[in-house]
Short mmCIF file of C-alpha atoms and ligand atoms in Angstrom, two decimals:
data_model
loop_
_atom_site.label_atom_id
_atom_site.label_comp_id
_atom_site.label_asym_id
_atom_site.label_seq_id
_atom_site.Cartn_x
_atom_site.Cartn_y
_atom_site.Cartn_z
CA UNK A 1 67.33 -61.31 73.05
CA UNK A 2 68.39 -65.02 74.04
CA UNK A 3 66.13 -68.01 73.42
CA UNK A 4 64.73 -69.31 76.67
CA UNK A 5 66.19 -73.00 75.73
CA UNK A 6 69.52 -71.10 75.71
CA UNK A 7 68.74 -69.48 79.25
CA UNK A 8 68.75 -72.55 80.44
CA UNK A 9 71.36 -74.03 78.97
CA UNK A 10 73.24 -71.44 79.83
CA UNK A 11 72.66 -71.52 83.81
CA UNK A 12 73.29 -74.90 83.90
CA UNK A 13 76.97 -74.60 81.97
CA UNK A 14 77.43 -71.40 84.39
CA UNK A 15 77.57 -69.52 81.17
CA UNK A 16 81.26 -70.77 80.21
CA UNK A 17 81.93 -69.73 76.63
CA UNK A 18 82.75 -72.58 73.97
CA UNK A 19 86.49 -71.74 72.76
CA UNK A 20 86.68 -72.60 68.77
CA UNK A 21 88.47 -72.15 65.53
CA UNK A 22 86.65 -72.02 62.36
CA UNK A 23 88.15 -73.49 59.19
CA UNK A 24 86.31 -73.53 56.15
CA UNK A 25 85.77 -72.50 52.68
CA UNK A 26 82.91 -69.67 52.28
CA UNK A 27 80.23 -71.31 50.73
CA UNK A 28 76.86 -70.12 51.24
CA UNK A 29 76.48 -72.58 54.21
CA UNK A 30 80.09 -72.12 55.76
CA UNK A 31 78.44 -68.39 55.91
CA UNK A 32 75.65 -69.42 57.49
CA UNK A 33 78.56 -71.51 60.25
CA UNK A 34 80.19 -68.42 60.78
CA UNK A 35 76.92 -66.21 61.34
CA UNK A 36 75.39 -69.22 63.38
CA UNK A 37 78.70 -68.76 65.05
CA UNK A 38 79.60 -65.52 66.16
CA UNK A 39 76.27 -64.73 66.70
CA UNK A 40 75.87 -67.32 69.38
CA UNK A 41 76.88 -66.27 72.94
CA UNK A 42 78.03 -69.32 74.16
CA UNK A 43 80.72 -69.66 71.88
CA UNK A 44 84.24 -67.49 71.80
CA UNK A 45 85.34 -67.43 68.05
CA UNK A 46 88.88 -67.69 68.73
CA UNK A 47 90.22 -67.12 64.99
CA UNK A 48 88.66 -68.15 61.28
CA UNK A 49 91.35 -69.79 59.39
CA UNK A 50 90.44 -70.42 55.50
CA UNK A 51 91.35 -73.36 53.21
CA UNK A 52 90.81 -73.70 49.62
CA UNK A 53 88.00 -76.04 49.09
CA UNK A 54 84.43 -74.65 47.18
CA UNK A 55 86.92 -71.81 45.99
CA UNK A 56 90.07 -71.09 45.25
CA UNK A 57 92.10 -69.32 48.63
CA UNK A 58 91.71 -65.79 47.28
CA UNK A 59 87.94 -66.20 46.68
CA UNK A 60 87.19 -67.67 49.96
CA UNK A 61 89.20 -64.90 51.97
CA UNK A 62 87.56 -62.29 50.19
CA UNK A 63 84.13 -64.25 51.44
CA UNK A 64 85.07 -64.66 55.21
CA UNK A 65 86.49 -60.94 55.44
CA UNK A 66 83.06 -59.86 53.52
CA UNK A 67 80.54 -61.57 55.53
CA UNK A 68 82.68 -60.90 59.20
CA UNK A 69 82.46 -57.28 57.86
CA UNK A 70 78.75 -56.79 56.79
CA UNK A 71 77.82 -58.80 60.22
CA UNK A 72 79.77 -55.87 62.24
CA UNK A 73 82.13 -58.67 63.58
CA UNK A 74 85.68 -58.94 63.86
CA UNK A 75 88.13 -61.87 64.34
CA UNK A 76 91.87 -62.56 62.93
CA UNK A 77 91.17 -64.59 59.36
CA UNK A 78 94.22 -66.37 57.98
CA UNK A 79 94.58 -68.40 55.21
CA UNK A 80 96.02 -72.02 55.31
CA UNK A 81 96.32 -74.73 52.48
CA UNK A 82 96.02 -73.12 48.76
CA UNK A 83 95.86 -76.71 47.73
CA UNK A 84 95.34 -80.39 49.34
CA UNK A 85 98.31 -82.38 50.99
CA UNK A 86 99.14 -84.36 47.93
CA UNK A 87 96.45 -84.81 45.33
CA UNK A 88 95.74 -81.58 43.23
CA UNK A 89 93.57 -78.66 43.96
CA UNK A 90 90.28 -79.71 41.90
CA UNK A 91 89.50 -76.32 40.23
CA UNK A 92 86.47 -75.01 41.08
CA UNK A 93 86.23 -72.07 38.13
CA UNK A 94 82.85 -73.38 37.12
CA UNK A 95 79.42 -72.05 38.75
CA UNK A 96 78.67 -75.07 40.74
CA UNK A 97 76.71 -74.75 43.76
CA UNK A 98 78.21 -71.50 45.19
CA UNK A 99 78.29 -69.71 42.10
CA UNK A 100 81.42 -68.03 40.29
CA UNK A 101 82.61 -65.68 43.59
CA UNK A 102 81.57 -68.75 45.75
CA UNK A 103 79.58 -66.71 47.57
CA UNK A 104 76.78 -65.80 44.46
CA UNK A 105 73.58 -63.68 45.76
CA UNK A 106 74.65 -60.69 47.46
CA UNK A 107 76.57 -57.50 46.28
CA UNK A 108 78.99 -57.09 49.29
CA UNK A 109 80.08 -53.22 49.58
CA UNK A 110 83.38 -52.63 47.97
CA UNK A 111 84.85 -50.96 50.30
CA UNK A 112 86.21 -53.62 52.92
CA UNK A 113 88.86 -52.70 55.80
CA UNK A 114 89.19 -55.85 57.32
CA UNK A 115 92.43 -57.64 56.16
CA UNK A 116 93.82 -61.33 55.94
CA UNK A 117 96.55 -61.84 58.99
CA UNK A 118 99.89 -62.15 57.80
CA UNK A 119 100.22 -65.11 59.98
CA UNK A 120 99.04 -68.65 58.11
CA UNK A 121 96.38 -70.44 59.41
CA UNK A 122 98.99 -72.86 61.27
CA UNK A 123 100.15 -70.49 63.00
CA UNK A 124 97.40 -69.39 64.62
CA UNK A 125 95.44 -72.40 65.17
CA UNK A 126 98.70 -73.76 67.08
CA UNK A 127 98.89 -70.47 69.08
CA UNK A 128 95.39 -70.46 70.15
CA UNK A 129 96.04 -73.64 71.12
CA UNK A 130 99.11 -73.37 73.25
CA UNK A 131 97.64 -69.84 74.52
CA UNK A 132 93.78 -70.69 75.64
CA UNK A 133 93.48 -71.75 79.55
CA UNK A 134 90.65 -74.06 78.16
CA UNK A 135 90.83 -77.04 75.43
CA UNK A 136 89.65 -75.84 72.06
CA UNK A 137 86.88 -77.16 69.53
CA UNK A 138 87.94 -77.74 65.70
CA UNK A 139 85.25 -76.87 63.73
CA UNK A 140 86.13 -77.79 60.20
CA UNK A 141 83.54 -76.80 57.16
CA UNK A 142 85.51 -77.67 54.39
CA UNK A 143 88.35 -79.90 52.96
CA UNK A 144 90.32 -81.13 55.93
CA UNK A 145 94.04 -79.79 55.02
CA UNK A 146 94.88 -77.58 57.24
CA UNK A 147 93.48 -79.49 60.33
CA UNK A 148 95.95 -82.86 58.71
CA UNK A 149 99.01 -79.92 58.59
CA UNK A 150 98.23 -79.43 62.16
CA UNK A 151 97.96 -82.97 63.13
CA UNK A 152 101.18 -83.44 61.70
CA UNK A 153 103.09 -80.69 62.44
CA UNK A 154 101.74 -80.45 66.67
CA UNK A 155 100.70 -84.30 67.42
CA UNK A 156 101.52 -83.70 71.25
CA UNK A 157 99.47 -80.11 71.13
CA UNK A 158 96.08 -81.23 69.82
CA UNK A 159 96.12 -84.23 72.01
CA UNK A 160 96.91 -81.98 75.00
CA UNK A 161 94.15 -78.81 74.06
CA UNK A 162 91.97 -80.25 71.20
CA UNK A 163 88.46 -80.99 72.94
CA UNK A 164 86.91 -82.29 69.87
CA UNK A 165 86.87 -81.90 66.17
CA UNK A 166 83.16 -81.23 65.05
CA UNK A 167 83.43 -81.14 61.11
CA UNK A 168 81.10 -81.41 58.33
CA UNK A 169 82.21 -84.08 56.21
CA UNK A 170 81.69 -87.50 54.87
CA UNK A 171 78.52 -89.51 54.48
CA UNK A 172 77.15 -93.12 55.78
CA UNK A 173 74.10 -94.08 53.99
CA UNK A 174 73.45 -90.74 52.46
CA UNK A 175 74.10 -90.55 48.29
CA UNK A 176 74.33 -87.07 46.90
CA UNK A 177 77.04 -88.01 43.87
CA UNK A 178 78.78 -91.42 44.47
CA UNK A 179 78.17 -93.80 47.27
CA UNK A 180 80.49 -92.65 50.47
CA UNK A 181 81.55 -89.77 48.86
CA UNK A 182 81.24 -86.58 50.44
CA UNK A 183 83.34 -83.13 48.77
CA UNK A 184 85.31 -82.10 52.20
CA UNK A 185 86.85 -85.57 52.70
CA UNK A 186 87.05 -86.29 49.30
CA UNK A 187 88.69 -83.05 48.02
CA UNK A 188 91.74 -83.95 50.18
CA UNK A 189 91.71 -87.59 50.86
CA UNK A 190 95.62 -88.01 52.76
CA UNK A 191 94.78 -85.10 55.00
CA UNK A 192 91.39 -86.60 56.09
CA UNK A 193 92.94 -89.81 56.54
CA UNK A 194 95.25 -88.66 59.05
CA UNK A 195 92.33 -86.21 60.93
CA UNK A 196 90.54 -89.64 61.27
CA UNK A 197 93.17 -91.59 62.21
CA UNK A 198 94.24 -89.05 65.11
CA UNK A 199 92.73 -90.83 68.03
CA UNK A 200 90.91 -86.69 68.87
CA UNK A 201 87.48 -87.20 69.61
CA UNK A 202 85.65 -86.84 66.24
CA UNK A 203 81.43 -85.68 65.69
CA UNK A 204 80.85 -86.34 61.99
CA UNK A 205 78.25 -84.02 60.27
CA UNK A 206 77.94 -85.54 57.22
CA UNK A 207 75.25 -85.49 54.33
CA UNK A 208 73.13 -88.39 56.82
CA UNK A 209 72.02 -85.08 58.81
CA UNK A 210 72.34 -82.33 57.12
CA UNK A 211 70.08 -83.76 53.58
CA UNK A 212 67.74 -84.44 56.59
CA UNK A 213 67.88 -80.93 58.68
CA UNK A 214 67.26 -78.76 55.30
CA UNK A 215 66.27 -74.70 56.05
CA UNK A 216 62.33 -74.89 55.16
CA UNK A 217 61.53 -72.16 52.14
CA UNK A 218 59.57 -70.06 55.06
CA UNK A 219 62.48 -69.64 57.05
CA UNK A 220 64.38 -67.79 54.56
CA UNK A 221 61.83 -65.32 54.46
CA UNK A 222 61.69 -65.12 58.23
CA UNK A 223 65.23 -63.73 58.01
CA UNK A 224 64.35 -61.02 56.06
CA UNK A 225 61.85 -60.11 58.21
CA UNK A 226 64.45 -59.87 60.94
CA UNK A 227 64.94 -56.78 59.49
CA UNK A 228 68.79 -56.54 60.64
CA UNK A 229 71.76 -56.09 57.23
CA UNK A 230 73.04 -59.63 58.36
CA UNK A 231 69.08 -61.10 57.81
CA UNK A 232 69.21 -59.56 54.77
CA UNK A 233 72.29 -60.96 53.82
CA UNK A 234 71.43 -63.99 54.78
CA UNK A 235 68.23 -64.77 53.37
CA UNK A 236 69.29 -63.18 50.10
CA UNK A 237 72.50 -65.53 49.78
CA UNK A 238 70.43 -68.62 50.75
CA UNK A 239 67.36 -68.00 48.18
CA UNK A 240 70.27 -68.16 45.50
CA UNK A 241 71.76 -70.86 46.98
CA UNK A 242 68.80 -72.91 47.18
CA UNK A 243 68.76 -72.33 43.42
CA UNK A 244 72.29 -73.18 42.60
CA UNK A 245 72.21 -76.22 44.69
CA UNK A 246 69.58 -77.44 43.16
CA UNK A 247 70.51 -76.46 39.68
CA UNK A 248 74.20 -78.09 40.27
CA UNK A 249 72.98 -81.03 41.89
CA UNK A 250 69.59 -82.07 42.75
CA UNK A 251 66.34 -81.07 43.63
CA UNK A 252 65.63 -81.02 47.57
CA UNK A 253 62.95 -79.46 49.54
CA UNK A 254 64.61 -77.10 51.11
CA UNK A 255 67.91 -75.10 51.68
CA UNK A 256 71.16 -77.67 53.01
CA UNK A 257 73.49 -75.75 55.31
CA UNK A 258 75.40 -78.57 55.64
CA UNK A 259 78.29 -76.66 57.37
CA UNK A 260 75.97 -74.81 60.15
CA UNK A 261 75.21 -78.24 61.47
CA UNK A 262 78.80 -78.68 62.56
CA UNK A 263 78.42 -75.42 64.33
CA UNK A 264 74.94 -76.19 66.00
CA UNK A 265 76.12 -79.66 67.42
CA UNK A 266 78.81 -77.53 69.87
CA UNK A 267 76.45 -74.97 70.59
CA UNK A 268 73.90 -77.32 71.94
CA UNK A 269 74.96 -81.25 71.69
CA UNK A 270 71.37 -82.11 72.70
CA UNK A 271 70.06 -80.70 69.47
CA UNK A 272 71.37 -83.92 67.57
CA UNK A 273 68.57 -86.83 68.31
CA UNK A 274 70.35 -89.52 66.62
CA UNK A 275 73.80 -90.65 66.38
CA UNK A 276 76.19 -93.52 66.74
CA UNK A 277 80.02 -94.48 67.29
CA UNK A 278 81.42 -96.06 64.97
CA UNK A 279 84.68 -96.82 62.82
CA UNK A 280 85.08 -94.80 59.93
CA UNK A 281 88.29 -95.08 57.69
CA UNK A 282 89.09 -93.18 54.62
CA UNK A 283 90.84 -95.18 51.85
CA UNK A 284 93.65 -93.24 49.52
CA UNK A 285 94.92 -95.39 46.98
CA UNK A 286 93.85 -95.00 43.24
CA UNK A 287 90.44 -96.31 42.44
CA UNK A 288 86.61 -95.47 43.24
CA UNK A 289 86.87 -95.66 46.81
CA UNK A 290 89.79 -92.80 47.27
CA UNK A 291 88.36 -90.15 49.38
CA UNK A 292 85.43 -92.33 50.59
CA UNK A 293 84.30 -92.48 54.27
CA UNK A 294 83.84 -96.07 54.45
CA UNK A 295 81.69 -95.95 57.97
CA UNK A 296 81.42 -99.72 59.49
CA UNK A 297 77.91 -98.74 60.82
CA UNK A 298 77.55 -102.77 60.82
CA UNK A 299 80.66 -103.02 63.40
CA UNK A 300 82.29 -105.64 61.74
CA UNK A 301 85.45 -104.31 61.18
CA UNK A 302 86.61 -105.68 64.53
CA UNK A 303 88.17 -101.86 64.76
CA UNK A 304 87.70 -99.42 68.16
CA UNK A 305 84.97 -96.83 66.78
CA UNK A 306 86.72 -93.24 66.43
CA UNK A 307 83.85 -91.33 64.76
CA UNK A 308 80.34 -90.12 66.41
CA UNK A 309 77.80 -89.97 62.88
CA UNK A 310 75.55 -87.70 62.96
CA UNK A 311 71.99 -88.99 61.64
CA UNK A 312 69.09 -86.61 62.78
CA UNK A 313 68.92 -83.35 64.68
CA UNK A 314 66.35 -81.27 66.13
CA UNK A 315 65.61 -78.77 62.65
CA UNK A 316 63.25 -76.34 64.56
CA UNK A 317 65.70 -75.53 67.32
CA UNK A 318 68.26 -75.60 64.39
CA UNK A 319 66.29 -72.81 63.09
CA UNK A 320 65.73 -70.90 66.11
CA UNK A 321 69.52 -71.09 66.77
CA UNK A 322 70.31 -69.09 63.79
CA UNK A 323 67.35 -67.00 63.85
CA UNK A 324 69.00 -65.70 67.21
CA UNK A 325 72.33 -65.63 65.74
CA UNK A 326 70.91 -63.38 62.87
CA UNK A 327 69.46 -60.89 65.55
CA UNK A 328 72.29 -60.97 67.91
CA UNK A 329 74.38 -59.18 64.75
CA UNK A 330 74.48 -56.25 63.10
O1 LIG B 1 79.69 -81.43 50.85
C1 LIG B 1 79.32 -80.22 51.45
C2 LIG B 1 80.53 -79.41 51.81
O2 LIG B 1 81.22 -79.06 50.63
C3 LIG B 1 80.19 -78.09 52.50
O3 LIG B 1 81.22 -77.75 53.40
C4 LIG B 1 80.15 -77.11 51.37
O4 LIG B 1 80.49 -75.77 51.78
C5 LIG B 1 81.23 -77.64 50.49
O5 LIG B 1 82.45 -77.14 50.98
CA1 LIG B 2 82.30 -75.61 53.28
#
């Protein structure tokens, strides 16, 4: 059953599906992208392409083919970047906020037939590309590697069929660790650098919205209650990850899906209520500012802005959006 708001919205698009690619790192809340995802009809999953980021590759594959399989859904997954484009792979053996598995909360069945593609997440992401009659939507939920590889290695490509890249990443005012730093763009500093640098229209999702658009305690519960496997899943892997998070880093009010936020903001642009353009650069040399997302929110940097930030969005129709999602699957 489709919200009315998305009735609407979709008579006035004339129901044209969203293409997108999905690249992230599952993560409790780059689960909660891909569910918010597929389950929404006015997007067309094109591929999920995985990068190492909250977990080593081999973890977060397992993840993505796990929670495409329990939601009944199936898409090609292929794995990109086992480590960032210069700097090394931070391990990421211990608990943190995602647990050991990265995905702690929810016995998955065994028993999985879906399989990683043989093709690498290039590969695919350029096909798609070069293949879909439309332009195509990045949406990145973790550490930006294998959008910088494709940058690099396709320049004339994305300009021609990239209509936007809508990632979760970086932070403006908002401090979680360190001033301006943010895990995604930190983790791989060089390959977020050149994403940002890219001249492709950018929306930034950083920690400025998504600390403020946190899942209330209720909801969860509501998800159970939709009495479906992927509302189980869902609610069960969000209770512990409300609990991890806050364990790892700090107490909040609520459950941060910082990822799904990139996801919502193509769905329905009107569901962000504040934003602004601005520059944003991403300093790599040694010291406490590499991996930063300096944002000159100020504009005095005299520089063209190349970054919409994302402050505030709409967290009851952010709700409702996955609440339908969560139906609309198995
Ligand atoms: O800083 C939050 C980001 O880091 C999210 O994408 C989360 O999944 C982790 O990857
Ligand atoms: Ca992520």
């Amino acid at each position: 059953m489709q919200a009315l708001w998305q009735d609407k919205k979709d008579r006035e698009v004339g129901m044209k599906k969203i293409p997108v690619i999905i690249d992230c790192d599952p993560g409790h809340d780059d689960m909660v992208a891909l569910v918010l995802a597929l389950g929404n009809s006015r997007l067309d999953v094109k591929a999920v392409t995985n990068v190492a980021g909250n977990k080593v590759m081999e973890k977060v594959v397992r993840n993505t083919l796990n929670i495409l399989n329990y939601c009944g859904v199936k898409r090609e997954v292929a794995a990109g970047a086992r480590r960032p484009l210069v700097r090394e792979y931070l391990r990421t053996d211990t608990e943190g906020a995602h647990g050991i598995s990265g995905l702690d909360g929810f016995d998955f069945p065994e028993e999985n037939p879906l399989r990683c593609s043989d093709r690498t997440a290039i590969e695919v992401m350029a096909e798609v590309l070069r293949t879909s009659e439309e332009k195509v939507t990045l949406i990145a939920t973790g550490p930006l590697t294998n959008l910088g590889l494709l940058i690099r290695a396709f320049p004339e490509l994305c300009r021609e069929k990239v209509e936007r890249i809508s990632l979760m990443g970086g932070t403006c005012h908002y401090i979680l660790t360190k001033p301006f730093m943010e895990f995604n763009v930190f983790m791989d500093a060089e390959a977020s650098k050149i994403v940002f640098g890219s001249g492709l229209p950018i929306t930034m999702f950083g920690y400025d919205v998504t600390y403020n658009t946190l899942l209330e305690l209720d909801f969860l519960k509501k998800l159970e209650k939709v009495g479906n496997r992927t509302g189980h899943m869902v609610s069960s892997l969000l209770q512990a990850f409300y609990q991890l998070h806050n364990k790892a880093w700090m107490e909040v009010e609520g459950c941060p899906v910082h990822d799904a936020c990139a996801v919502a903001g193509v769905i329905d642009p009107s569901i962000v209520t504040e934003s602004e353009r601005m520059y944003v650069e991403i300093p790599t040399e040694p010291g406490p500012l590499s991996g930063a997302t300096i944002c000159d929110y100020a504009h005095r940097s005299g520089k063209p802005a190349n970054v919409e930030v994302v402050f505030k969005m709409d967290r009851d129709r952010f709700q409702d959006m996955i609440l339908d999602s969560v139906r609309a699957l198995a």
